[in-house]
Amino acid sequence: MGELPDSPTPRRVFRMMFRRDTLCPGARMCPGAPDDATPCMECPLAYLDAVLESPLGAQLRNIVDLDFAVTARFAVDLDAVPYDDFRMLRALHEEREAYR
């Protein structure tokens, strides 16, 4: 994953979300973990969890909910979707396609 930024882009967070299962082998398998239960200081999974609990994470969860609504064919008026949210929704779709 490379170095973890203080302020990740939505695209990077989506990429990490799709690859969540491969981000960390677990504290027992991680050579940098201080013990068998604590993640290392650079743990990308712990980082992702922290980001998802931040204000950015709340916004990204809203985008995931919007994606569900669109996919489930709920009536979503594009005029009601702020442009920044539209761009994040597009990034979510692009990262999903790249993951497949």
XYZ file of N, CA and C in Angstrom, residues 3-65:
189
model
N 3.331 4.235 1.908
C 3.178 5.038 3.122
C 1.739 5.534 3.241
N 1.247 5.573 4.458
C -0.133 5.975 4.698
C -0.205 7.476 4.953
N -0.977 8.206 4.147
C -1.054 9.661 4.296
C -1.936 10.074 5.468
N -1.699 11.294 5.966
C -2.547 11.832 7.032
C -3.959 12.099 6.523
N -4.068 12.561 5.289
C -5.367 12.867 4.688
C -5.504 12.086 3.383
N -6.054 10.882 3.450
C -6.162 10.074 2.237
C -7.242 10.611 1.304
N -7.081 10.341 0.036
C -8.126 10.701 -0.919
C -9.264 9.693 -0.798
N -10.472 10.096 -1.164
C -11.576 9.131 -1.164
C -11.253 7.894 -2.007
N -10.609 8.103 -3.154
C -10.269 6.968 -4.023
C -9.375 5.969 -3.286
N -8.388 6.472 -2.561
C -7.489 5.571 -1.824
C -8.249 4.798 -0.750
N -9.172 5.469 -0.064
C -9.957 4.786 0.963
C -10.838 3.720 0.323
N -11.474 4.029 -0.800
C -12.290 3.024 -1.492
C -11.430 1.829 -1.901
N -10.230 2.109 -2.422
C -9.323 1.031 -2.828
C -9.002 0.137 -1.629
N -8.735 0.764 -0.497
C -8.435 -0.005 0.716
C -9.660 -0.785 1.189
N -10.837 -0.189 1.065
C -12.061 -0.879 1.488
C -12.266 -2.162 0.683
N -12.046 -2.095 -0.626
C -12.232 -3.277 -1.467
C -11.185 -4.352 -1.190
N -10.042 -3.943 -0.676
C -8.951 -4.888 -0.413
C -8.745 -5.127 1.082
N -9.749 -4.839 1.873
C -9.684 -4.922 3.329
C -9.102 -6.247 3.814
N -9.516 -7.343 3.207
C -9.073 -8.670 3.654
C -7.586 -8.920 3.430
N -6.967 -8.125 2.585
C -5.548 -8.339 2.287
C -4.638 -7.263 2.888
N -5.206 -6.320 3.633
C -4.407 -5.207 4.161
C -3.446 -5.623 5.263
N -3.847 -6.590 6.085
C -3.048 -6.959 7.251
C -3.139 -8.464 7.471
N -1.996 -9.112 7.687
C -2.036 -10.554 7.939
C -2.475 -10.892 9.365
N -2.622 -9.875 10.206
C -2.974 -10.090 11.611
C -1.760 -9.902 12.493
N -1.999 -9.532 13.733
C -0.900 -9.235 14.660
C 0.029 -10.430 14.850
N -0.517 -11.621 14.835
C 0.335 -12.814 15.029
C 1.327 -13.020 13.895
N 0.953 -12.614 12.695
C 1.809 -12.829 11.527
C 2.651 -11.600 11.170
N 2.339 -10.464 11.748
C 3.020 -9.214 11.404
C 4.325 -9.089 12.187
N 5.457 -8.957 11.484
C 6.733 -8.836 12.193
C 6.863 -7.520 12.970
N 6.061 -6.508 12.621
C 6.146 -5.228 13.312
C 5.215 -5.097 14.504
N 4.350 -6.081 14.704
C 3.394 -6.010 15.816
C 4.109 -6.232 17.143
N 3.782 -5.434 18.163
C 4.456 -5.577 19.454
C 4.090 -6.867 20.194
N 2.918 -7.411 19.921
C 2.514 -8.681 20.530
C 1.478 -9.346 19.619
N 0.920 -10.460 20.048
C -0.005 -11.220 19.201
C -1.391 -10.597 19.075
N -1.678 -9.543 19.829
C -3.017 -8.958 19.806
C -3.049 -7.506 19.327
N -1.899 -6.846 19.312
C -1.839 -5.423 18.990
C -1.286 -5.231 17.584
N -1.974 -4.439 16.748
C -1.442 -4.206 15.404
C -0.182 -3.345 15.452
N 0.609 -3.427 14.410
C 1.819 -2.610 14.325
C 1.442 -1.137 14.156
N 2.400 -0.272 14.343
C 2.163 1.174 14.246
C 1.766 1.600 12.829
N 2.173 0.838 11.832
C 1.889 1.185 10.439
C 0.774 0.325 9.851
N -0.033 -0.298 10.677
C -1.049 -1.237 10.201
C -2.062 -0.547 9.276
N -2.119 -0.948 8.007
C -3.071 -0.323 7.092
C -4.529 -0.618 7.453
N -4.796 -1.752 8.070
C -6.172 -2.066 8.464
C -6.619 -1.167 9.619
N -5.753 -0.965 10.602
C -6.075 -0.050 11.703
C -6.228 1.374 11.175
N -5.396 1.734 10.210
C -5.484 3.052 9.572
C -6.833 3.211 8.874
N -7.230 2.205 8.096
C -8.518 2.255 7.403
C -9.654 2.407 8.400
N -9.632 1.629 9.459
C -10.687 1.720 10.472
C -10.745 3.121 11.084
N -9.579 3.723 11.333
C -9.542 5.078 11.896
C -10.113 6.095 10.905
N -9.751 5.951 9.644
C -10.277 6.860 8.618
C -11.791 6.727 8.520
N -12.295 5.502 8.571
C -13.738 5.289 8.447
C -14.512 5.838 9.643
N -13.829 6.075 10.767
C -14.478 6.680 11.934
C -14.353 8.207 11.936
N -13.672 8.759 10.952
C -13.454 10.203 10.868
C -14.604 10.871 10.099
N -14.617 12.206 10.053
C -15.623 12.892 9.230
C -15.567 12.467 7.758
N -14.360 12.258 7.222
C -14.251 11.761 5.848
C -14.915 10.397 5.731
N -14.692 9.538 6.702
C -15.310 8.213 6.688
C -16.822 8.292 6.693
N -17.376 9.223 7.456
C -18.835 9.402 7.480
C -19.333 9.810 6.099
N -18.598 10.697 5.444
C -18.981 11.115 4.096
C -18.887 9.941 3.118
N -17.851 9.136 3.243
C -17.692 7.995 2.344
C -18.763 6.938 2.595
N -19.165 6.764 3.846
C -20.271 5.834 4.132
C -21.559 6.324 3.475
N -21.757 7.647 3.447
C -22.918 8.199 2.747
C -22.852 7.904 1.253
N -21.655 7.969 0.692
C -21.480 7.663 -0.731
C -21.796 6.194 -0.990
N -21.358 5.313 -0.112
C -21.665 3.882 -0.254
C -23.179 3.671 -0.172
N -23.847 4.390 0.727
C -25.310 4.299 0.818
C -25.973 4.816 -0.457
